[in-house]
């Protein structure tokens, strides 16, 4: 096998495009997220990283078709309708570059935003199609350009036809194509490409339909087109999913071009393909042998595992028997202990019952005595309430009695005072009467007056002697003399200047009170400037004599004790000297 660099480059590129070297996890919903080399070989998963999902077999087949086109010098460009991440187109561009072909373009037709929603009105076969909902199928044109750039294959030979096929394909309908690669999944996306571009396919040009084997709508579109156009073509399988056929044409009519592949004959190319297949088969055989070796090892391991499991089973059986024996013994012991415990419990229960009966009796006795106590307590409460009520009544009565007692007490006190006063007055009156009697018996009125003057002089401070004085002194008891009131009353009584009747007529308020007229005048009237008789003006006397006012003494008393001796004036028209 001739292993020149171009072949090696393309061999390696195919593996890189399918990423069988690193084996990335798929992103579809059916592969379980694990890389599976068989699925990747047949293009049955949606890789997470690889730049194409068509798998190794279809990639290798595509490379072969491209090389045949170059060998057979079939004129025209290469186009893929439905490029996803662009991997298949990268391979087409790489084949052209590897063989130095510059007069062919690679056209990439895609919406670069996923599949269109179904249009059942025009394409009933697509009804219910869900491809447009898979976001994994939408890859932007920038991303695809970037992928080309990473392989150093992005140049003016790559034509990007961006948009849905129905809107874009007519723009390349003036070109000639050597290869139509259809990978649009739906009926619509397949039939539109065939209708628009199949007429532009060179005779003996190739058609590849990627989803023929696994999408019924796609297969129907192929057959509808072939039938409608009565094409005489042979559909050939690639890997159980993709198919290809060749357009009718006359081989002998093809022109011969000068290119690196133009010097190779078809037989040489067939030989190359056979050698490649042989090498692949050898590789597959060696990996199958490796897998056989691994399986033999695994079988030995399984056998060893089986032996250890049966040994463990035997040990476990013995252990089980021992456990059963131990369990039997334990059960018997437990039964015995349980029997003893039950008997003890029955005894305990009986004594508990008896105790309980005793307690019940005691309790009923206690209940009865508690009831009696409660009855007594209720009666006591009633009595307490009655006593409370009586206590309240007594309390109120006591308060009334107390008030009455205080009242009586104060009345008694005032009566006692008045009694004492009356007693004194009585005594004074008797004494006065005795004095006046004795004086009137012993002397005429004029003398009586002068005798009184003398007597009062004797009674006043610093006065001594005189017959009347002696008489007075003799009639006045020591007790009376010591009492100022007595002296003052006496002085007024004997003055001849106090008329009780006149005083009472002029002062009705005194009449209403219980106070004797003379005592009233002595204590109050004189100070209030009331006159004792028409003969004496209390007001005049007090006005005229400052010492009387300052001494705060009854004016008539003062007169009798001092004024008379000093010959003071007692009334506007009365002068005692006259
Ligand atoms: C299964 S993927 C193609 C896989 C690709 N050939 C590869 O090598 O991995 C289908 C692609 O077709 C495109 N496609 C399907 N129908 C289309 C339509 N009617 N117009 C434009 N693009 C369409 C989608 O955008 C998507 O990128």
Coordinates of C-alpha atoms and ligand atoms in Angstrom, one line a residue:
X1 CA 0.0 0.0 0.0
X2 CA 1.3 3.4 -1.1
X3 CA 1.3 5.6 2.0
X4 CA 2.0 9.0 0.7
X5 CA 1.5 12.1 2.9
X6 CA -1.8 13.2 1.2
X7 CA -3.3 9.8 2.0
X8 CA -2.0 9.8 5.5
X9 CA -3.3 13.4 6.0
X10 CA -6.8 12.4 4.8
X11 CA -6.8 9.1 6.9
X12 CA -6.0 11.1 10.0
X13 CA -8.4 13.9 9.1
X14 CA -11.3 11.5 8.9
X15 CA -10.5 10.2 12.4
X16 CA -10.1 13.7 13.8
X17 CA -13.4 14.9 12.2
X18 CA -15.2 11.9 13.8
X19 CA -13.1 12.4 17.0
X20 CA -12.6 8.7 17.4
X21 CA -9.1 9.5 18.8
X22 CA -10.4 11.2 22.0
X23 CA -13.9 9.7 21.9
X24 CA -16.2 12.5 23.1
X25 CA -19.5 11.9 24.9
X26 CA -22.6 12.3 22.7
X27 CA -25.3 14.9 23.3
X28 CA -28.3 13.1 21.9
X29 CA -31.0 11.5 24.0
X30 CA -30.5 7.9 23.1
X31 CA -26.8 7.2 23.7
X32 CA -26.8 7.6 27.4
X33 CA -24.1 10.3 27.4
X34 CA -21.3 7.7 26.9
X35 CA -18.9 7.4 23.9
X36 CA -19.5 4.2 21.9
X37 CA -16.9 3.5 19.2
X38 CA -19.4 1.4 17.2
X39 CA -22.0 4.0 17.2
X40 CA -19.4 6.6 16.2
X41 CA -18.2 4.3 13.4
X42 CA -21.7 4.1 12.0
X43 CA -22.7 7.7 12.7
X44 CA -25.4 6.7 15.1
X45 CA -24.8 9.4 17.8
X46 CA -24.7 13.2 18.0
X47 CA -21.1 13.9 19.2
X48 CA -20.5 16.5 21.8
X49 CA -17.3 17.8 20.3
X50 CA -16.6 16.1 16.9
X51 CA -17.2 18.3 13.8
X52 CA -19.5 15.8 12.1
X53 CA -22.1 13.2 13.1
X54 CA -21.9 11.0 9.9
X55 CA -19.4 8.6 11.4
X56 CA -16.2 6.9 10.1
X57 CA -17.8 4.8 7.4
X58 CA -19.7 7.6 5.6
X59 CA -16.7 9.9 6.0
X60 CA -14.4 7.3 4.4
X61 CA -17.0 6.7 1.7
X62 CA -17.3 10.4 1.0
X63 CA -13.5 10.7 0.7
X64 CA -13.6 7.8 -1.8
X65 CA -16.3 9.5 -3.9
X66 CA -14.4 12.8 -4.0
X67 CA -11.3 11.0 -5.1
X68 CA -13.3 9.1 -7.8
X69 CA -14.7 12.4 -9.1
X70 CA -11.2 13.7 -9.4
X71 CA -10.0 10.4 -11.0
X72 CA -12.8 10.3 -13.5
X73 CA -12.7 14.0 -14.0
X74 CA -16.4 14.5 -13.4
X75 CA -16.9 18.2 -13.8
X76 CA -18.5 20.3 -11.1
X77 CA -18.5 21.6 -7.5
X78 CA -19.2 19.7 -4.4
X79 CA -22.2 20.7 -2.3
X80 CA -23.6 19.6 1.0
X81 CA -27.1 20.6 2.0
X82 CA -27.3 20.4 5.8
X83 CA -23.8 20.9 7.1
X84 CA -24.3 21.2 10.9
X85 CA -20.7 21.8 12.3
X86 CA -19.3 21.4 8.7
X87 CA -17.2 18.2 9.2
X88 CA -18.2 16.6 5.9
X89 CA -17.5 19.8 3.9
X90 CA -14.2 20.2 5.7
X91 CA -13.3 16.7 4.4
X92 CA -14.4 17.7 0.8
X93 CA -12.3 20.8 1.0
X94 CA -9.3 18.8 2.4
X95 CA -9.5 16.3 -0.5
X96 CA -9.4 19.1 -3.1
X97 CA -6.5 20.7 -1.2
X98 CA -4.6 17.4 -0.8
X99 CA -4.7 16.9 -4.5
X100 CA -4.1 20.5 -5.5
X101 CA -7.5 21.0 -7.1
X102 CA -8.3 24.7 -7.5
X103 CA -11.1 24.8 -10.0
X104 CA -13.8 23.4 -7.8
X105 CA -15.7 25.0 -4.9
X106 CA -17.2 23.5 -1.8
X107 CA -20.7 24.9 -1.2
X108 CA -22.2 24.8 2.3
X109 CA -26.0 25.2 2.3
X110 CA -27.6 25.5 5.7
X111 CA -29.9 27.7 7.7
X112 CA -27.2 27.7 10.4
X113 CA -30.1 27.9 12.9
X114 CA -31.5 24.3 12.7
X115 CA -34.3 22.7 10.7
X116 CA -37.4 24.5 9.6
X117 CA -40.7 23.7 11.3
X118 CA -42.8 21.2 9.3
X119 CA -45.0 22.5 6.5
X120 CA -47.6 19.7 6.2
X121 CA -49.7 21.8 3.7
X122 CA -47.0 21.4 1.1
X123 CA -45.1 18.4 2.5
X124 CA -47.6 16.1 4.4
X125 CA -44.8 13.5 5.0
X126 CA -43.2 16.0 7.4
X127 CA -46.3 16.3 9.6
X128 CA -45.4 16.1 13.3
X129 CA -41.6 16.3 12.5
X130 CA -39.7 17.4 15.7
X131 CA -36.3 18.1 14.2
X132 CA -36.8 21.9 14.4
X133 CA -37.1 21.6 18.2
X134 CA -33.6 20.2 18.7
X135 CA -31.3 23.1 19.7
X136 CA -28.3 20.8 19.3
X137 CA -28.8 20.9 15.5
X138 CA -28.5 24.7 15.3
X139 CA -24.9 25.8 14.7
X140 CA -24.1 29.3 13.6
X141 CA -22.2 30.2 10.4
X142 CA -19.5 31.9 12.5
X143 CA -18.9 28.6 14.4
X144 CA -18.6 26.7 11.1
X145 CA -16.2 29.2 9.7
X146 CA -14.2 28.9 12.8
X147 CA -14.1 25.2 12.5
X148 CA -12.7 25.5 8.9
X149 CA -10.2 28.0 10.2
X150 CA -8.9 25.6 12.8
X151 CA -8.0 23.1 10.0
X152 CA -6.5 25.9 7.9
X153 CA -9.1 25.2 5.2
X154 CA -11.2 28.4 5.3
X155 CA -10.7 30.2 1.9
X156 CA -12.6 31.6 -1.0
X157 CA -13.3 28.1 -2.3
X158 CA -15.7 27.6 0.6
X159 CA -19.1 29.2 -0.4
X160 CA -21.5 29.6 2.5
X161 CA -25.2 29.6 1.4
X162 CA -27.0 30.8 4.5
X163 CA -30.8 30.4 4.9
X164 CA -33.5 27.8 4.4
X165 CA -33.1 25.8 1.2
X166 CA -36.3 27.1 -0.4
X167 CA -34.8 30.6 -0.3
X168 CA -31.2 29.9 -1.2
X169 CA -30.7 27.0 -3.5
X170 CA -31.8 28.9 -6.6
X171 CA -28.7 31.1 -6.2
X172 CA -26.4 28.2 -7.1
X173 CA -28.7 26.7 -9.7
X174 CA -26.5 28.0 -12.4
X175 CA -23.5 25.9 -11.3
X176 CA -22.5 22.4 -12.3
X177 CA -22.1 19.9 -9.6
X178 CA -20.1 16.7 -9.4
X179 CA -21.4 15.7 -6.0
X180 CA -24.6 16.4 -4.2
X181 CA -24.5 15.4 -0.5
X182 CA -28.0 15.6 1.0
X183 CA -28.3 15.7 4.9
X184 CA -31.4 17.8 5.7
X185 CA -33.3 14.9 7.4
X186 CA -36.8 16.0 6.3
X187 CA -38.9 15.3 3.2
X188 CA -39.0 19.0 2.4
X189 CA -35.2 19.4 2.8
X190 CA -34.5 16.4 0.6
X191 CA -37.0 17.0 -2.2
X192 CA -36.1 20.7 -2.5
X193 CA -32.5 19.9 -3.1
X194 CA -33.2 17.1 -5.6
X195 CA -35.7 19.3 -7.5
X196 CA -33.4 22.3 -7.7
X197 CA -29.9 20.8 -8.0
X198 CA -30.3 17.3 -9.5
X199 CA -30.7 18.8 -13.0
X200 CA -27.4 20.6 -12.4
X201 CA -25.5 17.3 -11.5
X202 CA -23.0 16.3 -14.1
X203 CA -23.6 12.9 -15.9
X204 CA -22.0 10.2 -13.8
X205 CA -22.0 12.6 -10.9
X206 CA -22.7 11.3 -7.4
X207 CA -25.6 11.7 -5.1
X208 CA -25.3 10.8 -1.4
X209 CA -28.4 10.8 0.8
X210 CA -27.3 10.6 4.4
X211 CA -30.6 9.8 6.2
X212 CA -32.1 7.4 3.6
X213 CA -31.8 4.4 5.9
X214 CA -33.2 5.9 9.1
X215 CA -35.7 8.6 8.2
X216 CA -38.8 7.4 6.3
X217 CA -39.8 10.9 5.1
X218 CA -36.3 11.4 3.6
X219 CA -36.5 8.0 1.9
X220 CA -40.0 8.8 0.5
X221 CA -38.7 12.1 -0.9
X222 CA -35.9 10.2 -2.8
X223 CA -38.3 7.7 -4.3
X224 CA -40.9 10.4 -5.2
X225 CA -38.2 12.3 -7.0
X226 CA -36.8 9.2 -8.8
X227 CA -40.3 8.0 -9.8
X228 CA -41.5 11.4 -10.9
X229 CA -38.5 11.9 -13.1
X230 CA -38.3 8.3 -14.1
X231 CA -34.6 8.1 -13.3
X232 CA -32.7 4.9 -14.0
X233 CA -30.4 4.8 -11.1
X234 CA -29.2 2.2 -8.6
X235 CA -29.4 3.1 -5.0
X236 CA -26.4 1.6 -3.1
X237 CA -26.0 1.3 0.7
X238 CA -23.0 2.7 2.6
X239 CA -23.4 1.7 6.2
X240 CA -27.0 0.8 6.7
X241 CA -28.0 4.5 7.0
X242 CA -26.5 6.5 4.1
X243 CA -27.0 5.6 0.4
X244 CA -25.5 6.8 -2.9
X245 CA -26.2 6.5 -6.5
X246 CA -24.7 7.7 -9.7
X247 CA -26.4 9.8 -12.3
X248 CA -26.7 8.2 -15.7
X249 CA -24.2 9.2 -18.3
X250 CA -21.7 8.1 -20.9
X251 CA -18.2 7.4 -19.4
X252 CA -16.5 7.8 -22.7
X253 CA -17.7 11.3 -23.2
X254 CA -15.7 12.6 -20.2
X255 CA -12.7 14.9 -20.8
X256 CA -9.3 14.2 -19.3
X257 CA -7.9 17.0 -16.9
X258 CA -4.4 17.5 -15.7
X259 CA -4.4 17.2 -11.9
X260 CA -2.3 15.2 -9.3
X261 CA -5.0 12.5 -9.5
X262 CA -5.5 12.6 -13.3
X263 CA -2.4 10.4 -13.9
X264 CA -3.9 7.5 -11.8
X265 CA -6.0 4.9 -13.6
X266 CA -9.3 3.6 -12.2
X267 CA -7.7 0.2 -11.6
X268 CA -5.0 1.8 -9.5
X269 CA -7.6 3.7 -7.5
X270 CA -9.6 0.5 -7.0
X271 CA -6.4 -1.2 -5.8
X272 CA -5.9 1.6 -3.4
X273 CA -9.4 1.2 -2.0
X274 CA -8.9 -2.5 -1.7
X275 CA -5.6 -2.1 0.1
X276 CA -7.2 0.5 2.5
X277 CA -10.0 -2.0 3.2
X278 CA -7.5 -4.8 3.8
X279 CA -5.6 -2.6 6.2
X280 CA -8.8 -1.8 8.0
X281 CA -9.8 -5.4 8.1
X282 CA -6.4 -6.3 9.6
X283 CA -6.9 -3.6 12.2
X284 CA -10.3 -4.9 12.9
X285 CA -8.9 -8.5 13.2
X286 CA -6.2 -7.5 15.6
X287 CA -8.6 -5.5 17.8
X288 CA -11.0 -8.5 17.7
X289 CA -8.1 -10.7 18.8
X290 CA -7.3 -8.3 21.6
X291 CA -11.0 -8.3 22.7
X292 CA -10.9 -12.2 22.5
X293 CA -7.8 -12.2 24.9
X294 CA -9.6 -9.8 27.2
X295 CA -12.7 -12.0 27.2
X296 CA -10.6 -15.1 28.0
X297 CA -9.1 -13.3 30.9
X298 CA -12.5 -12.1 32.0
X299 CA -13.8 -15.7 31.8
X300 CA -11.0 -17.0 34.0
X301 CA -11.7 -14.3 36.5
X302 CA -15.4 -15.2 36.5
X303 CA -14.5 -18.9 37.1
X304 CA -12.3 -18.0 40.0
X305 CA -15.0 -15.7 41.3
X306 CA -17.5 -18.6 41.0
X307 CA -15.3 -20.9 43.0
X308 CA -14.9 -18.4 45.8
X309 CA -18.6 -17.8 45.8
X310 CA -19.3 -21.5 46.2
X311 CA -16.8 -21.7 49.1
X312 CA -18.4 -18.8 50.7
X313 CA -21.8 -20.4 50.2
X314 CA -20.7 -23.6 52.0
X315 CA -19.3 -21.6 54.9
X316 CA -22.5 -19.6 55.0
X317 CA -24.5 -22.9 55.1
X318 CA -22.4 -24.1 58.1
X319 CA -22.9 -20.8 59.8
X320 CA -26.6 -21.0 59.2
X321 CA -26.8 -24.4 60.9
X322 CA -24.8 -23.2 63.9
X323 CA -27.0 -20.2 64.2
X324 CA -30.2 -22.4 64.0
X325 CA -28.9 -24.5 66.8
X326 CA -28.0 -21.5 69.0
X327 CA -31.3 -20.0 68.2
X328 CA -33.1 -23.2 69.3
X329 CA -31.3 -23.2 72.6
X330 CA -31.9 -19.6 73.2
X331 CA -35.6 -20.0 72.4
X332 CA -36.0 -22.8 75.0
X333 CA -34.2 -20.7 77.6
X334 CA -36.4 -17.8 76.8
X335 CA -39.6 -19.9 77.0
X336 CA -38.6 -21.2 80.5
X337 CA -37.7 -17.7 81.7
X338 CA -40.9 -16.4 80.2
X339 CA -43.0 -19.1 82.1
X340 CA -41.4 -18.2 85.4
X341 CA -41.9 -14.5 84.8
X342 CA -45.5 -15.1 83.9
X343 CA -46.1 -16.9 87.2
X344 CA -44.5 -14.2 89.2
X345 CA -46.5 -11.6 87.3
X346 CA -49.7 -13.5 88.1
X347 CA -48.8 -13.4 91.8
X348 CA -47.9 -9.8 91.7
X349 CA -51.2 -9.1 89.9
X350 CA -53.2 -10.9 92.6
X351 CA -51.6 -8.9 95.4
X352 CA -52.0 -5.7 93.4
X353 CA -55.7 -6.5 93.1
X354 CA -56.1 -7.0 96.8
X355 CA -54.2 -3.8 97.5
X356 CA -56.3 -2.1 95.0
X357 CA -59.5 -3.3 96.7
X358 CA -58.2 -2.0 100.1
X359 CA -57.4 1.3 98.6
X360 CA -60.9 1.5 97.0
X361 CA -62.5 0.9 100.4
X362 CA -60.3 3.5 102.0
X363 CA -61.1 5.9 99.2
X364 CA -64.8 5.5 99.6
X365 CA -64.5 6.1 103.4
X366 CA -62.4 9.2 102.7
X367 CA -65.0 10.4 100.2
X368 CA -67.8 10.1 102.8
X369 CA -65.8 12.0 105.5
X370 CA -64.9 14.6 102.9
X371 CA -68.6 15.0 102.1
X372 CA -69.4 15.4 105.8
X373 CA -66.6 18.0 106.1
X374 CA -67.9 19.8 103.0
X375 CA -71.4 19.9 104.6
X376 CA -70.0 21.3 107.8
X377 CA -68.0 23.7 105.9
X378 CA -71.1 24.9 104.0
X379 CA -73.0 25.4 107.3
X380 CA -70.0 27.3 108.8
X381 CA -70.0 29.5 105.7
X382 CA -73.7 30.3 106.2
X383 CA -73.1 31.1 109.9
X384 CA -70.1 33.2 109.0
X385 CA -72.2 35.1 106.5
X386 CA -74.9 35.7 109.1
X387 CA -72.3 36.8 111.7
X388 CA -70.8 39.1 109.1
X389 CA -74.2 40.7 108.5
X390 CA -74.7 41.1 112.2
X391 CA -71.2 42.5 112.7
X392 CA -71.9 45.0 110.0
X393 CA -75.2 46.1 111.7
X394 CA -73.4 46.3 115.0
X395 CA -70.6 48.2 113.5
X396 CA -73.1 50.7 112.1
X397 CA -74.9 50.9 115.5
X398 CA -71.6 51.3 117.3
X399 CA -70.7 54.2 115.0
X400 CA -74.1 55.9 115.7
X401 CA -73.6 55.2 119.5
X402 CA -70.1 56.5 119.3
X403 CA -71.3 59.7 117.6
X404 CA -74.1 60.0 120.1
X405 CA -71.7 59.4 123.0
X406 CA -69.4 62.2 121.7
X407 CA -72.3 64.5 121.3
X408 CA -73.5 63.7 124.8
X409 CA -70.0 64.1 126.1
X410 CA -69.6 67.5 124.6
X411 CA -73.1 68.5 125.8
X412 CA -72.2 67.2 129.2
X413 CA -69.0 69.2 129.2
X414 CA -70.7 72.4 128.3
X415 CA -73.5 71.7 130.9
X416 CA -70.8 71.1 133.5
X417 CA -69.1 74.4 132.5
X418 CA -72.3 76.2 132.7
X419 CA -73.2 74.5 135.9
X420 CA -69.8 75.6 137.4
X421 CA -70.4 79.1 136.1
X422 CA -73.9 79.1 137.4
X423 CA -72.7 77.9 140.7
X424 CA -70.1 80.7 140.8
X425 CA -72.7 83.2 139.8
X426 CA -75.1 82.0 142.3
X427 CA -72.5 82.4 145.0
X428 CA -71.6 85.8 143.7
X429 CA -75.2 86.8 143.6
X430 CA -75.6 85.6 147.2
X431 CA -72.5 87.4 148.3
X432 CA -73.5 90.5 146.4
X433 CA -77.0 90.4 147.8
X434 CA -75.5 90.1 151.3
X435 CA -73.2 93.0 150.8
X436 CA -75.8 95.2 149.2
X437 CA -78.2 94.2 151.9
X438 CA -75.8 95.0 154.7
X439 CA -74.8 98.3 153.0
X440 CA -78.4 99.4 152.4
X441 CA -79.2 98.5 155.9
X442 CA -76.3 100.4 157.3
X443 CA -76.2 103.6 155.1
X444 CA -78.3 105.9 152.9
X445 CA -77.8 105.7 149.1
X446 CA -75.3 108.6 148.8
X447 CA -73.2 107.0 151.4
X448 CA -73.5 103.7 149.8
X449 CA -72.0 105.2 146.7
X450 CA -69.1 106.8 148.6
X451 CA -68.7 103.6 150.6
X452 CA -68.5 101.7 147.2
X453 CA -65.9 104.2 146.1
X454 CA -63.9 103.4 149.2
X455 CA -64.5 99.8 149.0
X456 CA -63.4 99.7 145.4
X457 CA -60.4 101.7 146.4
X458 CA -59.7 99.0 148.9
X459 CA -60.2 96.3 146.4
X460 CA -58.0 98.1 143.8
X461 CA -54.2 97.8 144.0
X462 CA -52.5 99.8 146.7
X463 CA -55.8 100.7 148.5
X464 CA -56.2 100.0 152.1
X465 CA -58.6 100.6 154.9
X466 CA -62.1 102.0 155.3
X467 CA -65.2 100.6 156.8
X468 CA -66.8 99.5 153.5
X469 CA -63.6 97.9 152.4
X470 CA -63.5 96.0 155.6
X471 CA -67.1 95.0 155.2
X472 CA -66.5 93.9 151.6
X473 CA -63.5 92.0 152.5
X474 CA -65.3 90.3 155.2
X475 CA -68.2 89.3 153.1
X476 CA -66.1 88.1 150.2
X477 CA -64.8 84.6 150.7
X478 CA -61.2 84.1 149.9
X479 CA -62.2 81.9 146.9
X480 CA -64.3 84.7 145.4
X481 CA -61.7 87.3 145.9
X482 CA -59.3 85.3 144.0
X483 CA -61.5 85.1 141.0
X484 CA -61.3 88.0 138.7
X485 CA -64.7 87.4 137.2
X486 CA -66.3 87.6 140.5
X487 CA -64.6 90.9 141.3
X488 CA -65.6 92.3 137.9
X489 CA -69.2 91.1 138.2
X490 CA -69.4 92.4 141.6
X491 CA -68.0 95.8 140.6
X492 CA -70.6 96.0 137.8
X493 CA -73.4 94.8 140.0
X494 CA -72.7 97.4 142.7
X495 CA -72.0 100.2 140.2
X496 CA -75.7 101.2 139.8
X497 CA -74.7 101.8 136.2
X498 CA -75.9 98.4 134.8
X499 CA -79.6 97.9 134.2
X500 CA -80.3 94.3 133.1
X501 CA -83.8 95.1 131.9
X502 CA -82.6 98.0 129.8
X503 CA -79.7 96.0 128.4
X504 CA -81.9 93.1 127.4
X505 CA -84.5 95.5 125.7
X506 CA -81.8 97.1 123.7
X507 CA -80.0 93.8 122.8
X508 CA -82.6 91.1 121.8
X509 CA -79.8 88.8 120.7
X510 CA -78.7 88.5 124.3
X511 CA -82.3 87.7 125.3
X512 CA -82.3 84.7 122.9
X513 CA -79.0 83.4 124.3
X514 CA -78.8 81.7 127.7
X515 CA -76.1 84.0 128.9
X516 CA -77.1 86.3 131.9
X517 CA -77.1 90.0 130.8
X518 CA -74.4 91.0 133.2
X519 CA -72.1 88.3 132.2
X520 CA -72.8 89.1 128.5
X521 CA -72.0 92.7 129.0
X522 CA -68.9 91.9 131.0
X523 CA -67.5 89.5 128.4
X524 CA -68.8 90.8 125.1
X525 CA -71.1 93.9 125.2
X526 CA -68.6 96.2 126.8
X527 CA -66.0 95.4 124.2
X528 CA -68.6 95.7 121.5
X529 CA -69.3 99.3 122.7
X530 CA -72.8 98.4 123.9
X531 CA -74.0 100.5 126.8
X532 CA -74.9 98.9 130.2
X533 CA -77.6 101.6 130.8
X534 CA -78.4 105.1 129.6
X535 CA -76.0 106.4 132.3
X536 CA -72.8 104.9 130.9
X537 CA -71.5 105.2 127.3
X538 CA -69.0 102.4 126.7
X539 CA -68.0 103.9 123.3
X540 CA -67.3 107.4 124.7
X541 CA -65.3 106.0 127.6
X542 CA -63.1 103.9 125.3
X543 CA -62.7 106.7 122.8
X544 CA -61.7 109.2 125.3
X545 CA -59.3 107.0 127.3
X546 CA -56.4 105.4 125.5
X547 CA -55.2 103.3 128.4
X548 CA -58.6 101.7 128.6
X549 CA -58.3 100.6 124.9
X550 CA -54.7 99.4 125.5
X551 CA -55.6 97.5 128.7
X552 CA -58.3 95.6 126.8
X553 CA -60.6 95.7 129.8
X554 CA -64.4 96.1 130.1
X555 CA -65.0 99.9 130.1
X556 CA -67.4 99.8 133.1
X557 CA -65.1 97.5 135.1
X558 CA -62.3 99.9 134.4
X559 CA -64.4 102.8 135.5
X560 CA -65.5 101.1 138.7
X561 CA -61.9 100.0 139.5
X562 CA -60.0 103.1 138.3
X563 CA -62.1 105.7 136.4
X564 CA -64.5 106.5 139.3
X565 CA -61.6 107.4 141.6
X566 CA -60.0 109.4 138.8
X567 CA -63.3 111.2 138.1
X568 CA -63.3 110.2 134.5
X569 CA -66.2 111.2 132.3
X570 CA -68.7 108.3 131.6
X571 CA -71.4 109.9 129.4
X572 CA -71.8 113.1 127.5
X573 CA -74.3 114.4 130.0
X574 CA -73.4 112.5 133.1
X575 CA -70.5 113.2 135.4
X576 CA -70.2 111.2 138.5
X577 CA -68.8 114.1 140.3
X578 CA -72.1 115.8 140.0
Ligands
LIG1 C1 -28.2 16.2 10.6 S1 -27.6 17.8 10.3 C2 -26.3 17.6 9.2 C3 -25.1 16.8 9.6 C4 -23.9 17.1 8.8 N1 -24.0 16.9 7.5 C5 -22.6 16.5 9.5 O1 -21.7 16.2 8.7 O2 -22.6 16.3 10.7 C6 -28.9 18.6 9.5 C7 -28.6 20.0 9.1 O3 -29.4 20.4 8.1 C8 -29.8 21.7 8.2 N2 -31.1 21.8 7.5 C9 -32.1 20.9 7.5 N3 -33.1 21.3 6.7 C10 -32.8 22.5 6.2 C11 -33.5 23.5 5.4 N4 -34.6 23.2 4.8 N5 -32.8 24.6 5.1 C12 -31.6 24.9 5.7 N6 -31.0 24.0 6.5 C13 -31.5 22.9 6.8 C14 -29.9 21.9 9.7 O4 -29.7 23.3 10.0 C15 -28.7 21.1 10.2 O5 -27.5 21.8 10.3

